[in-house]
Coordinates of C-alpha atoms in Angstrom, one line a residue:
X1125 CA -57.9 -24.5 -40.1
X1126 CA -59.3 -22.6 -37.1
X1127 CA -62.6 -23.6 -35.5
X1128 CA -64.1 -20.3 -36.6
X1129 CA -63.8 -21.4 -40.2
X1130 CA -66.6 -23.8 -39.3
X1131 CA -69.2 -21.2 -38.3
X1132 CA -71.2 -21.4 -41.4
X1133 CA -71.8 -25.1 -41.4
X1134 CA -73.9 -25.1 -38.2
X1135 CA -76.9 -24.0 -40.3
X1136 CA -77.3 -27.5 -41.8
X1137 CA -80.8 -27.9 -40.6
X1138 CA -81.7 -24.7 -42.4
X1139 CA -80.2 -26.2 -45.5
X1140 CA -81.4 -29.7 -45.1
X1141 CA -84.6 -29.5 -43.2
X1142 CA -86.0 -32.3 -41.1
X1143 CA -86.3 -35.8 -42.6
X1144 CA -89.9 -37.0 -43.2
X1145 CA -91.3 -40.2 -41.9
X1146 CA -92.7 -41.0 -45.3
X1147 CA -91.0 -38.9 -48.0
X1148 CA -93.6 -37.5 -50.3
X1149 CA -93.3 -37.7 -54.1
X1150 CA -91.9 -34.8 -56.0
X1151 CA -94.5 -32.2 -56.8
X1152 CA -94.8 -31.1 -60.4
X1153 CA -93.0 -27.8 -61.1
X1154 CA -94.2 -25.2 -63.6
X1155 CA -92.8 -25.2 -67.2
X1156 CA -91.7 -21.6 -66.7
X1157 CA -92.3 -18.5 -64.5
X1158 CA -94.8 -15.8 -65.4
X1159 CA -93.1 -12.7 -66.9
X1160 CA -94.4 -10.5 -64.0
X1161 CA -93.2 -13.0 -61.4
X1162 CA -94.9 -15.5 -59.1
X1163 CA -97.9 -14.5 -57.0
X1164 CA -96.9 -13.6 -53.4
X1165 CA -99.3 -15.0 -50.8
X1166 CA -97.7 -13.3 -47.8
X1167 CA -94.5 -12.0 -46.2
X1168 CA -93.6 -12.3 -42.5
X1169 CA -90.9 -11.6 -40.0
X1170 CA -90.1 -14.3 -37.5
X1171 CA -87.0 -12.6 -36.0
X1172 CA -83.6 -14.2 -36.2
X1173 CA -82.9 -17.7 -37.3
X1174 CA -82.4 -20.1 -40.2
X1175 CA -85.0 -22.8 -39.4
X1176 CA -86.8 -24.4 -42.3
X1177 CA -90.5 -25.3 -42.5
X1178 CA -92.7 -28.3 -41.8
X1179 CA -96.3 -28.6 -43.1
X1180 CA -99.3 -30.4 -41.6
X1181 CA -102.9 -29.7 -42.9
X1182 CA -103.3 -26.0 -43.3
X1183 CA -100.6 -25.1 -40.9
X1184 CA -96.9 -24.4 -41.3
X1185 CA -94.3 -24.7 -38.5
X1186 CA -90.9 -23.1 -38.1
X1187 CA -88.7 -21.6 -35.4
X1188 CA -87.5 -18.0 -34.8
X1189 CA -85.9 -15.8 -32.2
X1190 CA -86.4 -12.4 -30.6
X1191 CA -84.4 -10.7 -27.8
X1192 CA -86.9 -12.5 -25.4
X1193 CA -85.8 -15.9 -26.6
X1194 CA -86.4 -18.7 -29.2
X1195 CA -89.8 -19.9 -30.2
X1196 CA -91.5 -22.6 -32.2
X1197 CA -94.3 -21.0 -34.3
X1198 CA -97.4 -22.4 -35.9
X1199 CA -98.7 -20.3 -38.9
X1200 CA -101.7 -20.2 -41.1
X1201 CA -100.2 -21.5 -44.4
X1202 CA -102.6 -19.3 -46.5
X1203 CA -102.1 -16.0 -44.7
X1204 CA -98.9 -16.3 -42.6
X1205 CA -100.7 -15.3 -39.5
X1206 CA -99.3 -16.8 -36.2
X1207 CA -101.7 -19.3 -34.7
X1208 CA -99.5 -19.9 -31.7
X1209 CA -96.0 -19.3 -30.5
X1210 CA -94.2 -21.3 -27.8
X1211 CA -91.0 -20.0 -26.2
X1212 CA -88.5 -22.8 -26.0
X1213 CA -85.2 -21.3 -24.8
X1214 CA -83.4 -18.0 -24.3
X1215 CA -81.9 -16.3 -27.3
X1216 CA -78.9 -17.9 -29.0
X1217 CA -76.0 -15.6 -29.9
X1218 CA -78.3 -12.6 -30.7
X1219 CA -75.4 -10.3 -31.5
X1220 CA -73.3 -13.0 -33.2
X1221 CA -72.6 -14.1 -36.8
X1222 CA -75.3 -16.7 -36.8
X1223 CA -78.0 -15.9 -34.3
X1224 CA -81.1 -17.9 -33.7
X1225 CA -82.3 -21.5 -34.2
X1226 CA -81.0 -23.5 -37.2
X1227 CA -83.0 -26.8 -37.3
X1228 CA -86.4 -27.2 -39.0
X1229 CA -89.1 -28.8 -36.7
X1230 CA -90.7 -32.1 -37.6
X1231 CA -94.4 -32.8 -37.4
X1232 CA -95.9 -36.3 -36.9
X1233 CA -99.0 -37.7 -35.4
X1234 CA -100.2 -34.3 -34.1
X1235 CA -96.9 -33.4 -32.5
X1236 CA -94.1 -31.0 -33.3
X1237 CA -90.6 -32.1 -32.5
X1238 CA -87.8 -29.5 -32.4
X1239 CA -84.2 -29.0 -31.4
X1240 CA -82.4 -25.7 -30.6
X1241 CA -78.7 -24.5 -30.4
X1242 CA -78.3 -24.9 -26.7
X1243 CA -78.9 -28.6 -27.1
X1244 CA -82.6 -28.9 -26.1
X1245 CA -84.9 -31.4 -27.8
X1246 CA -88.6 -31.1 -27.2
X1247 CA -92.1 -32.0 -28.2
X1248 CA -95.2 -29.7 -28.5
X1249 CA -98.8 -30.3 -29.3
X1250 CA -99.3 -29.4 -32.9
X1251 CA -102.8 -27.8 -32.3
X1252 CA -102.1 -25.8 -29.2
X1253 CA -98.3 -25.5 -28.8
X1254 CA -98.6 -27.1 -25.3
X1255 CA -95.3 -28.5 -24.1
X1256 CA -95.4 -32.3 -23.8
X1257 CA -91.8 -33.1 -23.0
X1258 CA -88.3 -31.7 -23.4
X1259 CA -84.8 -32.0 -22.0
X1260 CA -81.1 -31.1 -22.4
X1261 CA -79.3 -33.5 -24.7
X1262 CA -75.9 -32.6 -23.3
X1263 CA -77.0 -33.0 -19.7
X1264 CA -78.7 -36.4 -20.2
X1265 CA -75.9 -37.9 -22.3
X1266 CA -73.0 -36.2 -20.6
X1267 CA -71.9 -34.9 -24.0
X1268 CA -69.7 -32.0 -25.0
X1269 CA -71.7 -29.2 -26.8
X1270 CA -71.3 -29.1 -30.6
X1271 CA -69.2 -26.2 -31.7
X1272 CA -71.3 -23.1 -32.3
X1273 CA -74.6 -24.7 -31.4
X1274 CA -76.7 -27.8 -32.0
X1275 CA -78.1 -27.9 -35.5
X1276 CA -79.4 -31.4 -36.2
X1277 CA -83.2 -31.6 -36.8
X1278 CA -85.2 -34.4 -35.4
X1279 CA -85.5 -37.5 -37.7
X1280 CA -88.4 -39.9 -37.1
X1281 CA -88.6 -43.5 -38.5
X1282 CA -90.1 -46.8 -37.2
X1283 CA -91.6 -45.2 -34.2
X1284 CA -88.3 -43.7 -33.0
X1285 CA -86.7 -40.3 -33.0
X1286 CA -83.0 -40.2 -33.9
X1287 CA -80.4 -37.6 -33.0
X1288 CA -76.6 -37.5 -33.2
X1289 CA -75.4 -36.2 -29.9
X1290 CA -71.7 -37.2 -29.4
X1291 CA -69.8 -38.2 -26.4
X1292 CA -69.2 -41.6 -24.8
X1293 CA -71.8 -44.2 -25.8
X1294 CA -74.0 -41.4 -27.3
X1295 CA -72.8 -40.7 -30.9
X1296 CA -76.3 -41.6 -31.9
X1297 CA -79.4 -41.9 -29.7
X1298 CA -82.9 -43.1 -30.3
X1299 CA -85.8 -41.6 -28.3
X1300 CA -89.4 -42.6 -27.7
X1301 CA -91.4 -39.8 -29.6
X1302 CA -94.3 -40.2 -27.1
X1303 CA -92.3 -39.5 -23.9
X1304 CA -88.7 -38.6 -24.8
X1305 CA -87.4 -41.6 -23.0
X1306 CA -84.1 -43.1 -24.3
X1307 CA -84.6 -46.3 -26.3
X1308 CA -80.9 -46.8 -27.1
X1309 CA -77.6 -45.0 -27.3
X1310 CA -74.5 -46.1 -29.1
X1311 CA -71.1 -45.0 -30.5
X1312 CA -68.5 -42.7 -29.0
X1313 CA -67.8 -40.2 -31.8
X1314 CA -68.4 -36.5 -31.4
X1315 CA -71.3 -35.2 -33.4
X1316 CA -71.3 -32.6 -36.1
X1317 CA -74.2 -30.7 -37.8
X1318 CA -75.7 -33.4 -40.1
X1319 CA -79.0 -35.1 -39.0
X1320 CA -79.4 -38.8 -38.7
X1321 CA -79.8 -40.6 -42.1
X1322 CA -82.2 -43.5 -42.1
X1323 CA -81.7 -46.1 -44.9
X1324 CA -82.2 -49.8 -45.7
X1325 CA -79.5 -52.2 -46.9
X1326 CA -80.5 -55.6 -48.0
X1327 CA -83.8 -55.1 -46.1
X1328 CA -82.1 -54.2 -42.9
X1329 CA -83.1 -50.8 -41.4
X1330 CA -80.0 -48.8 -40.5
X1331 CA -79.4 -45.2 -39.3
X1332 CA -76.2 -43.5 -40.3
X1333 CA -74.3 -40.8 -38.4
X1334 CA -72.3 -38.4 -40.5
X1335 CA -70.3 -37.3 -37.5
X1336 CA -67.3 -34.9 -37.0
X1337 CA -64.6 -37.4 -37.9
X1338 CA -66.4 -40.5 -39.0
X1339 CA -69.3 -42.1 -40.9
X1340 CA -70.9 -44.7 -38.6
X1341 CA -73.7 -47.2 -39.2
X1342 CA -76.1 -48.4 -36.5
X1343 CA -78.8 -51.0 -36.5
X1344 CA -82.0 -49.0 -36.3
X1345 CA -83.8 -51.4 -33.9
X1346 CA -81.1 -52.3 -31.4
X1347 CA -78.5 -49.5 -31.8
X1348 CA -75.7 -51.9 -32.4
X1349 CA -72.7 -50.2 -34.1
X1350 CA -72.1 -52.1 -37.3
X1351 CA -69.2 -50.3 -38.8
X1352 CA -67.2 -47.1 -38.5
X1353 CA -65.4 -45.4 -41.5
X1354 CA -62.8 -42.9 -40.3
X1355 CA -62.9 -39.6 -42.3
X1356 CA -60.5 -37.2 -40.6
X1357 CA -58.7 -36.2 -37.4
X1358 CA -58.9 -33.1 -35.2
X1359 CA -61.4 -30.4 -35.8
X1360 CA -63.7 -31.2 -38.8
X1361 CA -67.4 -30.9 -39.6
X1362 CA -70.0 -32.4 -41.8
X1363 CA -73.2 -30.5 -42.6
X1364 CA -74.4 -31.4 -46.1
X1365 CA -76.8 -34.3 -46.1
X1366 CA -75.5 -37.6 -47.6
X1367 CA -77.4 -39.0 -50.6
X1368 CA -78.3 -42.7 -50.6
X1369 CA -79.3 -45.0 -53.5
X1370 CA -78.9 -48.6 -52.4
X1371 CA -76.1 -49.7 -52.1
X1372 CA -74.3 -46.4 -52.8
X1373 CA -73.8 -43.5 -50.4
X1374 CA -72.5 -40.1 -51.6
X1375 CA -71.0 -37.7 -49.1
X1376 CA -69.5 -34.3 -49.3
X1377 CA -67.8 -31.7 -47.0
X1378 CA -66.6 -28.1 -46.8
X1379 CA -63.0 -26.9 -46.6
X1380 CA -62.7 -27.7 -50.4
X1381 CA -62.7 -31.4 -49.4
X1382 CA -64.6 -32.5 -52.5
X1383 CA -66.9 -35.5 -52.4
X1384 CA -66.9 -39.3 -52.6
X1385 CA -69.1 -42.2 -53.4
X1386 CA -69.1 -45.2 -51.1
X1387 CA -70.6 -48.7 -51.7
X1388 CA -72.1 -50.2 -48.6
X1389 CA -71.8 -53.9 -48.0
X1390 CA -74.2 -56.0 -45.8
X1391 CA -72.0 -59.1 -45.4
X1392 CA -69.6 -58.3 -43.9
X1393 CA -71.0 -54.9 -42.9
X1394 CA -68.7 -52.2 -44.1
X1395 CA -67.9 -49.8 -47.0
X1396 CA -65.9 -49.7 -50.2
X1397 CA -64.9 -46.5 -52.0
X1398 CA -66.2 -46.3 -55.5
X1399 CA -64.7 -42.9 -56.4
X1400 CA -63.3 -39.8 -54.7
X1401 CA -63.1 -36.4 -56.4
X1402 CA -62.1 -32.8 -55.5
X1403 CA -65.3 -31.5 -57.0
X1404 CA -68.7 -30.8 -55.5
X1405 CA -67.7 -29.7 -52.0
X1406 CA -71.0 -28.9 -50.1
X1407 CA -71.5 -26.8 -47.0
X1408 CA -74.8 -25.4 -46.0
X1409 CA -76.7 -26.3 -49.2
X1410 CA -76.9 -30.0 -50.1
X1411 CA -76.8 -31.5 -53.6
X1412 CA -79.7 -33.5 -55.0
X1413 CA -79.8 -36.7 -57.0
X1414 CA -82.1 -36.7 -60.0
X1415 CA -81.9 -39.8 -62.2
X1416 CA -78.2 -40.7 -62.5
X1417 CA -76.9 -37.2 -61.9
X1418 CA -76.0 -35.1 -58.9
X1419 CA -76.9 -31.4 -59.1
X1420 CA -75.3 -29.0 -56.6
X1421 CA -73.0 -26.1 -55.9
X1422 CA -69.3 -26.8 -55.8
X1423 CA -68.1 -24.5 -53.0
X1424 CA -64.7 -22.9 -53.7
X1425 CA -64.6 -20.8 -50.6
X1426 CA -63.4 -22.6 -47.5
X1427 CA -66.9 -22.1 -46.1
X1428 CA -70.1 -20.5 -47.1
X1429 CA -70.0 -16.7 -46.5
X1430 CA -72.7 -15.5 -44.1
X1431 CA -73.0 -12.0 -45.6
X1432 CA -72.0 -12.5 -49.3
X1433 CA -72.8 -15.0 -52.1
X1434 CA -70.2 -17.7 -52.0
X1435 CA -67.6 -18.4 -54.6
X1436 CA -67.9 -21.6 -56.6
X1437 CA -69.7 -23.2 -59.6
X1438 CA -73.0 -25.1 -60.0
X1439 CA -72.3 -28.5 -61.4
X1440 CA -74.0 -31.6 -62.8
X1441 CA -71.9 -34.7 -61.9
X1442 CA -72.5 -38.4 -62.8
X1443 CA -73.5 -40.2 -59.6
X1444 CA -71.7 -43.5 -60.3
X1445 CA -68.5 -42.2 -61.9
X1446 CA -68.0 -38.7 -60.6
X1447 CA -67.6 -37.4 -64.1
X1448 CA -68.5 -33.7 -64.5
X1449 CA -71.3 -33.3 -67.1
X1450 CA -71.7 -29.5 -67.1
X1451 CA -70.7 -26.5 -65.1
X1452 CA -72.3 -23.0 -64.7
X1453 CA -70.4 -20.2 -63.1
X1454 CA -66.8 -19.4 -62.3
X1455 CA -64.7 -19.5 -59.1
X1456 CA -64.5 -15.7 -59.0
X1457 CA -65.8 -13.8 -55.9
X1458 CA -69.4 -12.7 -56.0
X1459 CA -70.9 -9.8 -54.1
X1460 CA -74.5 -9.9 -55.4
X1461 CA -76.8 -11.7 -57.8
X1462 CA -75.4 -12.3 -61.3
X1463 CA -77.6 -13.1 -64.3
X1464 CA -75.1 -15.7 -65.7
X1465 CA -74.5 -17.5 -62.4
X1466 CA -76.6 -20.0 -60.4
X1467 CA -74.7 -19.7 -57.2
X1468 CA -74.9 -21.7 -54.0
X1469 CA -78.4 -23.1 -54.0
X1470 CA -80.9 -25.4 -52.3
X1471 CA -82.2 -27.7 -55.0
X1472 CA -85.7 -29.3 -55.4
X1473 CA -86.9 -31.3 -58.4
X1474 CA -89.9 -33.1 -59.8
X1475 CA -87.6 -35.4 -61.8
X1476 CA -87.8 -33.3 -65.0
X1477 CA -87.0 -29.8 -63.7
X1478 CA -84.8 -28.2 -61.0
X1479 CA -86.0 -25.5 -58.7
X1480 CA -83.1 -23.7 -57.1
X1481 CA -83.1 -21.0 -54.4
X1482 CA -79.7 -19.4 -54.4
X1483 CA -77.8 -17.5 -51.8
X1484 CA -78.6 -14.2 -53.6
X1485 CA -82.3 -14.8 -53.0
X1486 CA -83.2 -15.7 -56.6
X1487 CA -85.5 -18.5 -57.5
X1488 CA -84.3 -20.4 -60.7
X1489 CA -86.1 -22.9 -62.8
X1490 CA -84.0 -25.2 -65.1
X1491 CA -84.4 -28.5 -66.9
X1492 CA -83.0 -31.5 -65.1
X1493 CA -80.8 -33.0 -67.8
X1494 CA -77.1 -34.0 -67.8
X1495 CA -76.7 -32.9 -71.4
X1496 CA -76.5 -29.1 -70.8
X1497 CA -77.8 -26.4 -68.5
X1498 CA -81.1 -25.0 -69.8
X1499 CA -82.6 -22.3 -67.7
X1500 CA -86.4 -22.0 -67.9
X1501 CA -87.1 -19.0 -65.6
X1502 CA -85.6 -16.8 -62.9
X1503 CA -87.3 -14.4 -60.4
X1504 CA -86.3 -12.6 -57.2
X1505 CA -87.7 -14.2 -54.1
X1506 CA -85.7 -12.9 -51.2
X1507 CA -83.6 -10.2 -53.0
X1508 CA -80.7 -8.5 -51.4
X1509 CA -80.1 -11.1 -48.7
X1510 CA -78.0 -14.2 -48.2
X1511 CA -80.3 -17.2 -48.2
X1512 CA -79.3 -20.6 -46.9
X1513 CA -82.5 -22.1 -45.6
X1514 CA -83.9 -24.8 -47.8
X1515 CA -87.5 -23.9 -49.0
X1516 CA -90.5 -26.1 -48.5
X1517 CA -92.7 -26.9 -51.5
X1518 CA -96.0 -28.3 -50.6
X1519 CA -99.3 -28.4 -52.5
X1520 CA -98.2 -25.9 -55.1
X1521 CA -97.0 -23.3 -52.5
X1522 CA -93.3 -22.5 -51.9
X1523 CA -92.3 -21.3 -48.4
X1524 CA -88.9 -19.7 -48.1
X1525 CA -86.9 -17.5 -45.7
X1526 CA -83.6 -15.9 -44.9
X1527 CA -82.4 -14.9 -41.5
X1528 CA -84.9 -12.1 -40.9
X1529 CA -87.8 -12.6 -43.3
X1530 CA -90.1 -15.3 -44.8
X1531 CA -92.2 -15.3 -48.0
X1532 CA -94.8 -17.7 -49.5
X1533 CA -95.4 -17.8 -53.2
X1534 CA -97.7 -19.9 -55.4
X1535 CA -96.2 -22.1 -58.0
X1536 CA -99.4 -23.9 -59.2
X1537 CA -103.1 -23.6 -59.0
X1538 CA -104.2 -27.2 -59.4
X1539 CA -106.8 -28.3 -56.7
X1540 CA -105.9 -31.2 -54.6
X1541 CA -109.2 -32.4 -53.3
X1542 CA -108.1 -31.6 -49.7
X1543 CA -110.0 -28.6 -48.3
X1544 CA -107.1 -27.2 -46.2
X1545 CA -104.7 -27.5 -49.1
X1546 CA -107.1 -26.0 -51.6
X1547 CA -107.6 -23.1 -49.2
X1548 CA -103.8 -22.6 -49.3
X1549 CA -103.6 -22.8 -53.0
X1550 CA -106.6 -20.5 -53.7
X1551 CA -105.4 -17.8 -51.4
X1552 CA -104.7 -14.6 -53.2
X1553 CA -102.9 -11.6 -51.7
X1554 CA -105.0 -8.5 -51.3
X1555 CA -102.6 -6.3 -53.3
X1556 CA -102.0 -9.0 -56.0
X1557 CA -98.2 -8.6 -55.6
X1558 CA -95.8 -10.8 -57.4
X1559 CA -92.1 -11.7 -56.8
X1560 CA -91.2 -9.0 -59.3
X1561 CA -92.6 -6.4 -56.9
X1562 CA -90.5 -7.6 -53.9
X1563 CA -88.2 -4.9 -52.6
X1564 CA -84.6 -5.9 -52.2
X1565 CA -83.2 -5.7 -48.7
X1566 CA -80.7 -2.9 -48.3
X1567 CA -77.2 -4.3 -48.5
X1568 CA -75.6 -2.4 -45.7
X1569 CA -72.7 -4.8 -45.7
X1570 CA -71.6 -3.9 -49.2
X1571 CA -72.0 -0.2 -48.4
X1572 CA -69.8 -0.4 -45.3
X1573 CA -67.4 -3.1 -46.6
X1574 CA -67.0 -2.6 -50.4
X1575 CA -64.0 -4.9 -50.2
X1576 CA -63.6 -7.7 -47.7
X1577 CA -61.0 -10.4 -46.9
X1578 CA -61.0 -13.3 -49.5
X1579 CA -61.9 -15.7 -46.7
X1580 CA -63.7 -14.0 -43.9
X1581 CA -63.3 -16.9 -41.5
X1582 CA -59.5 -17.0 -41.8
X1583 CA -57.6 -15.0 -39.2
X1584 CA -55.7 -12.0 -40.5
X1585 CA -52.2 -12.7 -41.6
X1586 CA -49.2 -10.9 -40.2
X1587 CA -48.8 -9.0 -43.5
X1588 CA -52.4 -7.8 -43.2
X1589 CA -52.0 -6.7 -39.6
X1590 CA -48.8 -4.9 -40.6
X1591 CA -50.5 -3.1 -43.5
X1592 CA -53.4 -2.1 -41.3
X1593 CA -51.1 -0.7 -38.7
X1594 CA -49.2 1.4 -41.2
X1595 CA -52.4 2.8 -42.7
X1596 CA -53.8 3.6 -39.3
X1597 CA -50.5 5.5 -38.4
X1598 CA -50.6 7.5 -41.6
X1599 CA -54.2 8.4 -40.9
X1600 CA -53.4 9.3 -37.3
X1601 CA -50.6 11.6 -38.4
X1602 CA -52.7 13.1 -41.1
X1603 CA -55.3 13.8 -38.4
X1604 CA -52.6 15.6 -36.4
X1605 CA -51.8 17.8 -39.3
X1606 CA -55.4 18.7 -39.9
X1607 CA -55.9 19.3 -36.1
X1608 CA -53.0 21.8 -36.1
X1609 CA -54.8 23.8 -38.8
X1610 CA -58.1 23.8 -37.1
X1611 CA -56.6 24.7 -33.7
X1612 CA -55.0 27.7 -35.3
X1613 CA -58.2 28.7 -37.2
X1614 CA -60.5 28.5 -34.2
X1615 CA -58.4 30.3 -31.7
X1616 CA -61.0 31.0 -29.0
X1617 CA -62.7 27.6 -28.5
X1618 CA -62.3 25.5 -26.5
X1619 CA -60.7 27.2 -23.6
X1620 CA -57.3 26.0 -22.5
X1621 CA -55.1 27.3 -25.2
X1622 CA -53.6 26.0 -28.4
X1623 CA -52.7 22.6 -27.0
X1624 CA -56.2 21.9 -25.7
X1625 CA -57.7 22.9 -29.0
X1626 CA -55.2 20.7 -30.9
X1627 CA -56.0 17.7 -28.6
X1628 CA -59.8 18.1 -29.3
X1629 CA -59.5 18.4 -33.0
X1630 CA -56.9 15.6 -33.2
X1631 CA -59.1 13.1 -31.4
X1632 CA -62.1 14.1 -33.5
X1633 CA -60.3 13.8 -36.9
X1634 CA -58.5 10.6 -35.9
X1635 CA -61.9 9.1 -34.9
X1636 CA -63.6 10.2 -38.2
X1637 CA -60.7 9.0 -40.3
X1638 CA -60.5 5.7 -38.4
X1639 CA -64.2 5.1 -38.6
X1640 CA -64.5 6.0 -42.3
X1641 CA -61.2 4.7 -43.5
X1642 CA -62.1 1.1 -44.1
X1643 CA -65.1 2.1 -46.3
X1644 CA -63.3 4.9 -48.1
X1645 CA -60.1 3.0 -48.8
X1646 CA -62.2 0.0 -49.9
X1647 CA -63.9 2.1 -52.6
X1648 CA -60.7 4.0 -53.6
X1649 CA -58.0 1.3 -53.4
X1650 CA -60.2 -1.8 -53.8
X1651 CA -58.4 -3.3 -50.8
X1652 CA -59.5 -4.4 -47.3
X1653 CA -57.6 -2.1 -45.0
X1654 CA -59.1 -2.2 -41.5
X1655 CA -58.8 1.2 -39.7
X1656 CA -61.4 0.9 -37.0
X1657 CA -58.8 0.3 -34.3
X1658 CA -57.8 3.9 -34.8
X1659 CA -61.3 5.0 -34.0
X1660 CA -61.3 3.0 -30.8
X1661 CA -57.9 4.5 -29.8
X1662 CA -59.1 8.1 -30.6
X1663 CA -62.2 7.7 -28.5
X1664 CA -60.1 6.4 -25.6
X1665 CA -57.6 9.2 -26.0
X1666 CA -60.4 11.8 -25.9
X1667 CA -61.9 10.1 -22.8
X1668 CA -58.6 10.2 -21.0
X1669 CA -58.3 13.9 -21.8
X1670 CA -61.7 14.6 -20.3
X1671 CA -61.1 12.4 -17.2
X1672 CA -57.8 14.3 -16.5
X1673 CA -59.6 17.6 -16.0
X1674 CA -60.3 18.6 -12.4
X1675 CA -63.9 18.9 -11.3
X1676 CA -65.6 17.1 -14.2
X1677 CA -67.0 14.0 -12.5
X1678 CA -70.4 14.2 -14.1
X1679 CA -68.9 14.7 -17.5
X1680 CA -66.6 11.8 -16.8
X1681 CA -69.5 9.5 -16.2
X1682 CA -71.3 10.6 -19.4
X1683 CA -68.1 10.1 -21.4
X1684 CA -67.4 6.7 -19.9
X1685 CA -70.9 5.5 -20.7
X1686 CA -70.5 6.8 -24.2
X1687 CA -67.1 5.0 -24.6
X1688 CA -68.7 1.7 -23.4
X1689 CA -71.6 2.2 -25.9
X1690 CA -69.1 2.8 -28.7
X1691 CA -67.2 -0.4 -27.8
X1692 CA -70.6 -2.3 -27.8
X1693 CA -71.4 -0.8 -31.2
X1694 CA -68.0 -1.8 -32.5
X1695 CA -68.5 -5.4 -31.4
X1696 CA -72.0 -5.5 -32.9
X1697 CA -70.8 -4.2 -36.2
X1698 CA -67.9 -6.7 -36.4
X1699 CA -70.4 -9.6 -35.8
X1700 CA -73.0 -8.1 -38.1
X1701 CA -70.5 -7.7 -41.0
X1702 CA -69.0 -11.1 -40.6
X1703 CA -65.6 -9.8 -39.2
X1704 CA -65.1 -12.8 -37.0
X1705 CA -61.6 -11.8 -35.6
X1706 CA -61.5 -8.0 -35.6
X1707 CA -63.4 -7.8 -32.3
X1708 CA -60.0 -8.6 -30.6
X1709 CA -58.9 -5.0 -31.0
X1710 CA -61.4 -4.1 -28.3
X1711 CA -58.8 -5.4 -25.8
X1712 CA -56.3 -2.8 -26.9
X1713 CA -57.4 0.7 -25.9
X1714 CA -56.7 0.3 -22.1
X1715 CA -53.0 -0.3 -23.0
X1716 CA -52.9 3.3 -24.2
X1717 CA -54.0 4.8 -20.9
X1718 CA -50.4 5.1 -19.4
X1719 CA -49.3 7.0 -22.6
X1720 CA -52.4 9.3 -22.3
X1721 CA -51.7 10.1 -18.7
X1722 CA -48.1 10.8 -19.5
X1723 CA -49.1 13.2 -22.3
X1724 CA -51.2 15.2 -19.8
X1725 CA -48.2 15.6 -17.5
X1726 CA -45.6 16.7 -20.1
X1727 CA -44.1 20.1 -19.1
X1728 CA -44.2 23.2 -21.4
X1729 CA -46.7 24.4 -23.9
X1730 CA -47.0 25.4 -27.5
X1731 CA -45.5 23.3 -30.2
X1732 CA -43.3 21.3 -27.8
X1733 CA -46.4 20.1 -26.0
X1734 CA -48.1 19.3 -29.4
X1735 CA -45.1 17.2 -30.5
X1736 CA -45.1 15.4 -27.1
X1737 CA -48.8 14.7 -27.5
X1738 CA -48.3 13.2 -31.0
X1739 CA -45.4 11.1 -29.8
X1740 CA -47.4 9.8 -26.8
X1741 CA -50.4 9.3 -28.9
X1742 CA -48.4 7.2 -31.4
X1743 CA -46.9 5.1 -28.7
X1744 CA -50.3 4.6 -27.1
X1745 CA -51.8 3.5 -30.4
X1746 CA -48.9 1.1 -31.0
X1747 CA -49.5 -0.4 -27.5
X1748 CA -53.2 -0.7 -28.1
X1749 CA -52.7 -2.3 -31.5
X1750 CA -50.1 -4.7 -30.2
X1751 CA -52.5 -5.9 -27.4
X1752 CA -55.2 -6.5 -30.0
X1753 CA -52.8 -8.5 -32.2
X1754 CA -51.5 -10.4 -29.2
X1755 CA -55.0 -11.5 -28.3
X1756 CA -55.6 -12.5 -31.9
X1757 CA -52.5 -14.7 -32.0
X1758 CA -53.1 -16.2 -28.6
X1759 CA -56.7 -17.0 -29.3
X1760 CA -56.5 -18.2 -32.9
X1761 CA -52.8 -18.8 -33.6

């Protein structure tokens, strides 16, 4: 398993949210959804990010990112208007697969606590956004950064702030919420993406670290490490939040690892395995325990897909035995919302009903019963986008977001007796919109990539690379044939004779076929055949042709800037579409330059020169493609 297969899991905080100091009781959920949909209070754009929400009074807090950097935001819960915004760090991976902050802030005693992917933890005044304290976790504790960014939200309990950090004597740390001073540090395991889990066992307060390769228990007051349960070796990750009901702890992981139930013992301190199963693998969306049953998405993909609904089935599993009670969905690949499926979902419950926000942006209401799946309602909430962030339900209002957009909808109208909360509940949008009126986001990913690799985070196989190369060559030679026809048809332009006209048309058609080939072949052949390296090569070949002409320095500069812009666009598209490995072909085009220069110096003209151009172009593309493959194998094996 390559480290890139773990990219999805760093969004744990978006899936889990920050732990509360005093967990509130479940709020009553409606019996069903109105036929027209739920009333929409507001929509907003916070820029990039996956952070969840925290509520205090009539304010909502979250995190976002623009090109100028990351920020913590305070919003009016009733209107979505920004009350204040505090920049906390420069932008995280703005052109990457998972840009922006992941963790939800925590609000306590008039303060907002936050973390961000660079490893900063900080504290702001909840009313004004004024910075009270902050520091770099990795610098203070001499720890190695967590792969792909720090994702653990702050967890507050017993007057302490707990964070997994990793490194020597810093697997778990406790901070003073008032000053940020270190109260204790303990353990030597590397951290992962799961927040600290505060529990009690036989009246003793503990904090658990679900770390990269181990589950570790610490005394909450002193930091003493009580026991360590080894889980794996080498690269691994744990993102889904464990579920605790004394004395049992349920844990789950990605990579189709399944789940297990552990029994914690106080004397002697340690764990015993109650059961282990291949079902209920969790990644970015954690399961939920209601009564004696676990409800959650059993992920069949190696990891959650960032740009597609993930493959798997929603299950109800007996907590104490691991027995499957019911299953909804199949293990087939999904590209969009499906009426018969639940999908990978964040789950809330009032003890009688389940409220699920799935990765297709649908909000689903169902009865919480182990007997059978009984759906009570379904409405679009964030349609057309992949949603991983766990929503916040507070005082009858549901706050939800995906990477680019947030929405607040009203689930109930019952007054609470609190003026701020009643203001939130009584708020009515000016246009009286409902969730049925929400416009789906345009799915550009499906338009550009109608077919994609089965596991986007697995490096291409040798067979895939071979097939892509053959298809690119066929398109390259087809472009040569078309170029010969166009060069003969348009006999006066450009100047320089038949060979120059052929070269121009060949580069143009090779670029167009390479750029459009992946999309067109995906629709026609229902197969992922990556042809963009041909477009890169054609652009380089055309640039070399322009650069070889005498007296064209200004044109050379313009073409060079255009080529660099094209390379930048290629990289951005690869990241935007979830093509985690294909960027490596950017290293290839320079390898074709010697062949391009040789083609410009071949003697003769007419068809001999055209044949020489095709041979050199083919050799140049082979060299370019080989360098891209070599970088891929060197970097990812």
